[in-house]
Amino acid sequence: MMEETLLQLATKLREKAFYRYVMDRPAYQELLQAACEAEKGYYDMGLTKEQREQIDRLLEGREEAGEYELTLTYVAGLLDGVAALRELGFLDMFVTTGKTKEAGDGRS
């Protein structure tokens, strides 16, 4: 249950980060445009209903797996960031053995 809650939270944070940092980037827009062109070709192929349903299930499954991978990668990036701050000693400036220190109080 805790993992599911964490993944839901991370998904929301990742989606917000996407809109802030990725959505308007030219390289992303080019990839999106290429995907739209491919989709047009897909609909023009004259596939049977069964063929189209099978391909749609394939694409949906890959998309869901990709979304899950993105969220896990986002969480890993957050954890790497915290680990880097700890390694560089930044966290020690504020937290030691579970107790919060006053910044600049000179106590260790």
Short mmCIF file of N, CA and C in Angstrom, two decimals:
data_model
loop_
_atom_site.label_atom_id
_atom_site.label_comp_id
_atom_site.label_asym_id
_atom_site.label_seq_id
_atom_site.Cartn_x
_atom_site.Cartn_y
_atom_site.Cartn_z
N MET A 1 0.82 -1.19 0.00
CA MET A 1 0.00 0.00 0.00
C MET A 1 0.87 1.26 0.00
N MET A 2 1.93 1.25 0.78
CA MET A 2 2.83 2.40 0.85
C MET A 2 3.51 2.63 -0.50
N GLU A 3 3.92 1.54 -1.14
CA GLU A 3 4.57 1.66 -2.45
C GLU A 3 3.60 2.25 -3.47
N GLU A 4 2.36 1.81 -3.45
CA GLU A 4 1.36 2.31 -4.39
C GLU A 4 1.13 3.80 -4.18
N THR A 5 1.05 4.23 -2.93
CA THR A 5 0.85 5.64 -2.62
C THR A 5 2.05 6.46 -3.10
N LEU A 6 3.25 5.96 -2.84
CA LEU A 6 4.47 6.65 -3.29
C LEU A 6 4.50 6.76 -4.81
N LEU A 7 4.12 5.70 -5.50
CA LEU A 7 4.12 5.73 -6.96
C LEU A 7 3.07 6.70 -7.50
N GLN A 8 1.92 6.78 -6.85
CA GLN A 8 0.90 7.74 -7.27
C GLN A 8 1.40 9.17 -7.09
N LEU A 9 2.03 9.43 -5.95
CA LEU A 9 2.59 10.76 -5.69
C LEU A 9 3.69 11.08 -6.70
N ALA A 10 4.58 10.14 -6.93
CA ALA A 10 5.68 10.36 -7.88
C ALA A 10 5.15 10.58 -9.29
N THR A 11 4.09 9.87 -9.65
CA THR A 11 3.50 10.06 -10.97
C THR A 11 2.98 11.48 -11.13
N LYS A 12 2.30 12.00 -10.12
CA LYS A 12 1.79 13.37 -10.18
C LYS A 12 2.95 14.38 -10.27
N LEU A 13 4.00 14.16 -9.47
CA LEU A 13 5.16 15.06 -9.52
C LEU A 13 5.84 15.00 -10.88
N ARG A 14 5.97 13.79 -11.43
CA ARG A 14 6.59 13.60 -12.75
C ARG A 14 5.76 14.30 -13.83
N GLU A 15 4.44 14.18 -13.75
CA GLU A 15 3.59 14.83 -14.74
C GLU A 15 3.72 16.35 -14.67
N LYS A 16 3.79 16.90 -13.47
CA LYS A 16 3.98 18.34 -13.33
C LYS A 16 5.34 18.77 -13.90
N ALA A 17 6.37 17.96 -13.64
CA ALA A 17 7.70 18.26 -14.17
C ALA A 17 7.69 18.20 -15.70
N PHE A 18 6.93 17.26 -16.26
CA PHE A 18 6.82 17.16 -17.72
C PHE A 18 6.29 18.47 -18.30
N TYR A 19 5.22 18.99 -17.72
CA TYR A 19 4.64 20.23 -18.25
C TYR A 19 5.58 21.41 -18.05
N ARG A 20 6.35 21.38 -16.99
CA ARG A 20 7.26 22.49 -16.69
C ARG A 20 8.51 22.46 -17.57
N TYR A 21 9.07 21.26 -17.82
CA TYR A 21 10.40 21.17 -18.44
C TYR A 21 10.45 20.51 -19.82
N VAL A 22 9.45 19.72 -20.19
CA VAL A 22 9.56 18.91 -21.39
C VAL A 22 8.61 19.32 -22.51
N MET A 23 7.38 19.57 -22.19
CA MET A 23 6.32 19.70 -23.18
C MET A 23 6.63 20.67 -24.32
N ASP A 24 7.25 21.79 -24.05
CA ASP A 24 7.49 22.81 -25.07
C ASP A 24 8.86 22.71 -25.73
N ARG A 25 9.63 21.70 -25.39
CA ARG A 25 10.96 21.56 -25.98
C ARG A 25 10.84 21.15 -27.45
N PRO A 26 11.58 21.78 -28.34
CA PRO A 26 11.48 21.47 -29.77
C PRO A 26 11.75 19.99 -30.10
N ALA A 27 12.71 19.38 -29.47
CA ALA A 27 13.01 17.97 -29.76
C ALA A 27 11.82 17.08 -29.41
N TYR A 28 11.17 17.36 -28.30
CA TYR A 28 9.99 16.59 -27.92
C TYR A 28 8.86 16.83 -28.93
N GLN A 29 8.66 18.06 -29.34
CA GLN A 29 7.61 18.38 -30.30
C GLN A 29 7.84 17.68 -31.64
N GLU A 30 9.10 17.57 -32.05
CA GLU A 30 9.42 16.85 -33.29
C GLU A 30 9.09 15.37 -33.17
N LEU A 31 9.42 14.76 -32.04
CA LEU A 31 9.09 13.35 -31.84
C LEU A 31 7.58 13.14 -31.81
N LEU A 32 6.88 14.04 -31.18
CA LEU A 32 5.43 13.95 -31.12
C LEU A 32 4.81 14.08 -32.51
N GLN A 33 5.33 14.99 -33.31
CA GLN A 33 4.84 15.17 -34.68
C GLN A 33 5.09 13.90 -35.51
N ALA A 34 6.24 13.29 -35.37
CA ALA A 34 6.54 12.05 -36.09
C ALA A 34 5.58 10.94 -35.68
N ALA A 35 5.24 10.87 -34.40
CA ALA A 35 4.29 9.86 -33.92
C ALA A 35 2.90 10.12 -34.50
N CYS A 36 2.51 11.37 -34.61
CA CYS A 36 1.20 11.70 -35.19
C CYS A 36 1.15 11.30 -36.66
N GLU A 37 2.22 11.51 -37.39
CA GLU A 37 2.29 11.11 -38.80
C GLU A 37 2.18 9.59 -38.93
N ALA A 38 2.87 8.87 -38.05
CA ALA A 38 2.79 7.41 -38.07
C ALA A 38 1.38 6.93 -37.75
N GLU A 39 0.72 7.62 -36.83
CA GLU A 39 -0.65 7.24 -36.47
C GLU A 39 -1.60 7.42 -37.66
N LYS A 40 -1.40 8.49 -38.42
CA LYS A 40 -2.22 8.69 -39.62
C LYS A 40 -2.04 7.51 -40.58
N GLY A 41 -0.81 7.09 -40.76
CA GLY A 41 -0.54 5.95 -41.63
C GLY A 41 -1.17 4.67 -41.10
N TYR A 42 -1.17 4.52 -39.81
CA TYR A 42 -1.78 3.35 -39.17
C TYR A 42 -3.27 3.27 -39.50
N TYR A 43 -3.96 4.40 -39.41
CA TYR A 43 -5.40 4.41 -39.70
C TYR A 43 -5.70 4.23 -41.19
N ASP A 44 -4.75 4.53 -42.04
CA ASP A 44 -4.94 4.38 -43.49
C ASP A 44 -4.58 2.98 -43.99
N MET A 45 -4.16 2.08 -43.10
CA MET A 45 -3.66 0.77 -43.54
C MET A 45 -4.76 -0.20 -43.96
N GLY A 46 -5.98 0.04 -43.61
CA GLY A 46 -7.05 -0.88 -43.98
C GLY A 46 -7.00 -2.20 -43.22
N LEU A 47 -6.63 -2.15 -41.97
CA LEU A 47 -6.58 -3.37 -41.14
C LEU A 47 -7.98 -3.83 -40.77
N THR A 48 -8.09 -5.12 -40.49
CA THR A 48 -9.36 -5.63 -39.99
C THR A 48 -9.55 -5.15 -38.56
N LYS A 49 -10.78 -5.26 -38.06
CA LYS A 49 -11.08 -4.87 -36.68
C LYS A 49 -10.20 -5.64 -35.70
N GLU A 50 -10.04 -6.94 -35.92
CA GLU A 50 -9.24 -7.79 -35.03
C GLU A 50 -7.77 -7.38 -35.06
N GLN A 51 -7.25 -7.10 -36.25
CA GLN A 51 -5.85 -6.67 -36.36
C GLN A 51 -5.63 -5.35 -35.63
N ARG A 52 -6.55 -4.43 -35.83
CA ARG A 52 -6.43 -3.12 -35.18
C ARG A 52 -6.51 -3.26 -33.66
N GLU A 53 -7.43 -4.10 -33.16
CA GLU A 53 -7.55 -4.32 -31.71
C GLU A 53 -6.28 -4.92 -31.13
N GLN A 54 -5.68 -5.87 -31.86
CA GLN A 54 -4.44 -6.49 -31.39
C GLN A 54 -3.31 -5.47 -31.32
N ILE A 55 -3.18 -4.67 -32.35
CA ILE A 55 -2.13 -3.64 -32.37
C ILE A 55 -2.40 -2.60 -31.28
N ASP A 56 -3.66 -2.22 -31.10
CA ASP A 56 -4.00 -1.26 -30.06
C ASP A 56 -3.65 -1.79 -28.67
N ARG A 57 -3.91 -3.07 -28.42
CA ARG A 57 -3.53 -3.67 -27.12
C ARG A 57 -2.02 -3.66 -26.94
N LEU A 58 -1.31 -3.96 -28.00
CA LEU A 58 0.16 -3.93 -27.96
C LEU A 58 0.66 -2.53 -27.61
N LEU A 59 0.15 -1.54 -28.32
CA LEU A 59 0.60 -0.16 -28.09
C LEU A 59 0.22 0.33 -26.70
N GLU A 60 -0.99 -0.01 -26.26
CA GLU A 60 -1.43 0.40 -24.93
C GLU A 60 -0.58 -0.24 -23.84
N GLY A 61 -0.27 -1.52 -24.01
CA GLY A 61 0.58 -2.19 -23.04
C GLY A 61 1.97 -1.59 -22.96
N ARG A 62 2.53 -1.27 -24.12
CA ARG A 62 3.85 -0.63 -24.14
C ARG A 62 3.80 0.75 -23.50
N GLU A 63 2.73 1.49 -23.77
CA GLU A 63 2.60 2.82 -23.18
C GLU A 63 2.48 2.75 -21.66
N GLU A 64 1.67 1.82 -21.16
CA GLU A 64 1.54 1.66 -19.71
C GLU A 64 2.86 1.27 -19.07
N ALA A 65 3.58 0.35 -19.70
CA ALA A 65 4.90 -0.05 -19.18
C ALA A 65 5.86 1.13 -19.20
N GLY A 66 5.81 1.93 -20.26
CA GLY A 66 6.67 3.10 -20.36
C GLY A 66 6.35 4.13 -19.28
N GLU A 67 5.07 4.35 -19.01
CA GLU A 67 4.67 5.29 -17.96
C GLU A 67 5.17 4.82 -16.59
N TYR A 68 5.03 3.52 -16.34
CA TYR A 68 5.50 2.97 -15.06
C TYR A 68 7.03 3.11 -14.95
N GLU A 69 7.72 2.83 -16.04
CA GLU A 69 9.18 2.99 -16.05
C GLU A 69 9.57 4.44 -15.80
N LEU A 70 8.85 5.38 -16.41
CA LEU A 70 9.15 6.80 -16.20
C LEU A 70 9.00 7.19 -14.74
N THR A 71 7.93 6.70 -14.11
CA THR A 71 7.72 7.03 -12.70
C THR A 71 8.83 6.44 -11.84
N LEU A 72 9.19 5.18 -12.09
CA LEU A 72 10.27 4.57 -11.30
C LEU A 72 11.60 5.29 -11.54
N THR A 73 11.84 5.71 -12.76
CA THR A 73 13.06 6.46 -13.07
C THR A 73 13.04 7.82 -12.38
N TYR A 74 11.88 8.45 -12.32
CA TYR A 74 11.74 9.73 -11.62
C TYR A 74 12.06 9.56 -10.13
N VAL A 75 11.50 8.51 -9.52
CA VAL A 75 11.77 8.24 -8.11
C VAL A 75 13.27 7.97 -7.91
N ALA A 76 13.87 7.20 -8.82
CA ALA A 76 15.30 6.91 -8.72
C ALA A 76 16.11 8.20 -8.80
N GLY A 77 15.69 9.12 -9.66
CA GLY A 77 16.39 10.40 -9.78
C GLY A 77 16.29 11.21 -8.50
N LEU A 78 15.11 11.21 -7.89
CA LEU A 78 14.96 11.90 -6.61
C LEU A 78 15.87 11.29 -5.55
N LEU A 79 15.89 9.97 -5.49
CA LEU A 79 16.73 9.29 -4.51
C LEU A 79 18.21 9.55 -4.78
N ASP A 80 18.60 9.56 -6.04
CA ASP A 80 19.99 9.88 -6.39
C ASP A 80 20.34 11.30 -5.96
N GLY A 81 19.39 12.23 -6.14
CA GLY A 81 19.63 13.60 -5.71
C GLY A 81 19.84 13.71 -4.21
N VAL A 82 19.01 13.02 -3.46
CA VAL A 82 19.16 13.02 -1.99
C VAL A 82 20.48 12.38 -1.60
N ALA A 83 20.82 11.27 -2.25
CA ALA A 83 22.09 10.60 -1.94
C ALA A 83 23.28 11.51 -2.25
N ALA A 84 23.20 12.24 -3.35
CA ALA A 84 24.29 13.16 -3.70
C ALA A 84 24.40 14.27 -2.66
N LEU A 85 23.27 14.81 -2.22
CA LEU A 85 23.31 15.86 -1.19
C LEU A 85 23.91 15.31 0.10
N ARG A 86 23.56 14.09 0.45
CA ARG A 86 24.11 13.47 1.66
C ARG A 86 25.62 13.28 1.51
N GLU A 87 26.03 12.75 0.36
CA GLU A 87 27.46 12.50 0.12
C GLU A 87 28.28 13.79 0.18
N LEU A 88 27.71 14.87 -0.31
CA LEU A 88 28.40 16.15 -0.30
C LEU A 88 28.33 16.86 1.05
N GLY A 89 27.59 16.27 1.99
CA GLY A 89 27.51 16.83 3.32
C GLY A 89 26.43 17.87 3.53
N PHE A 90 25.65 18.16 2.51
CA PHE A 90 24.61 19.19 2.64
C PHE A 90 23.54 18.79 3.64
N LEU A 91 23.17 17.52 3.68
CA LEU A 91 22.13 17.09 4.62
C LEU A 91 22.63 17.16 6.05
N ASP A 92 23.91 16.95 6.25
CA ASP A 92 24.47 17.00 7.60
C ASP A 92 24.39 18.39 8.21
N MET A 93 24.23 19.39 7.37
CA MET A 93 24.13 20.76 7.87
C MET A 93 22.79 20.98 8.58
N PHE A 94 21.82 20.11 8.32
CA PHE A 94 20.49 20.32 8.87
C PHE A 94 19.97 19.14 9.69
N VAL A 95 20.46 17.95 9.43
CA VAL A 95 19.93 16.77 10.11
C VAL A 95 21.08 15.89 10.59
N THR A 96 21.04 15.52 11.88
CA THR A 96 21.98 14.53 12.41
C THR A 96 21.21 13.61 13.33
N THR A 97 21.42 12.34 13.19
CA THR A 97 20.77 11.30 14.01
C THR A 97 19.30 11.58 14.28
N GLY A 98 18.59 11.99 13.24
CA GLY A 98 17.15 12.17 13.38
C GLY A 98 16.71 13.45 14.05
N LYS A 99 17.63 14.27 14.50
CA LYS A 99 17.27 15.53 15.16
C LYS A 99 17.60 16.70 14.24
N THR A 100 16.71 17.65 14.19
CA THR A 100 16.93 18.84 13.37
C THR A 100 17.81 19.82 14.13
N LYS A 101 18.83 20.32 13.41
CA LYS A 101 19.69 21.32 14.01
C LYS A 101 19.26 22.70 13.56
N GLU A 102 19.48 23.67 14.40
CA GLU A 102 19.26 25.07 14.00
C GLU A 102 20.42 25.47 13.11
N ALA A 103 20.13 26.03 11.96
CA ALA A 103 21.19 26.45 11.04
C ALA A 103 22.03 27.51 11.71
N GLY A 104 23.34 27.30 11.71
CA GLY A 104 24.26 28.29 12.24
C GLY A 104 24.38 28.32 13.76
N ASP A 105 23.88 27.29 14.48
CA ASP A 105 23.95 27.34 15.93
C ASP A 105 25.29 26.82 16.45
N GLY A 106 26.12 26.27 15.54
CA GLY A 106 27.45 25.84 15.96
C GLY A 106 27.49 24.50 16.66
N ARG A 107 26.35 23.88 16.92
CA ARG A 107 26.35 22.57 17.56
C ARG A 107 26.42 21.46 16.53
N SER A 108 27.03 20.32 16.90
CA SER A 108 27.13 19.18 15.99
C SER A 108 26.27 18.05 16.48
#
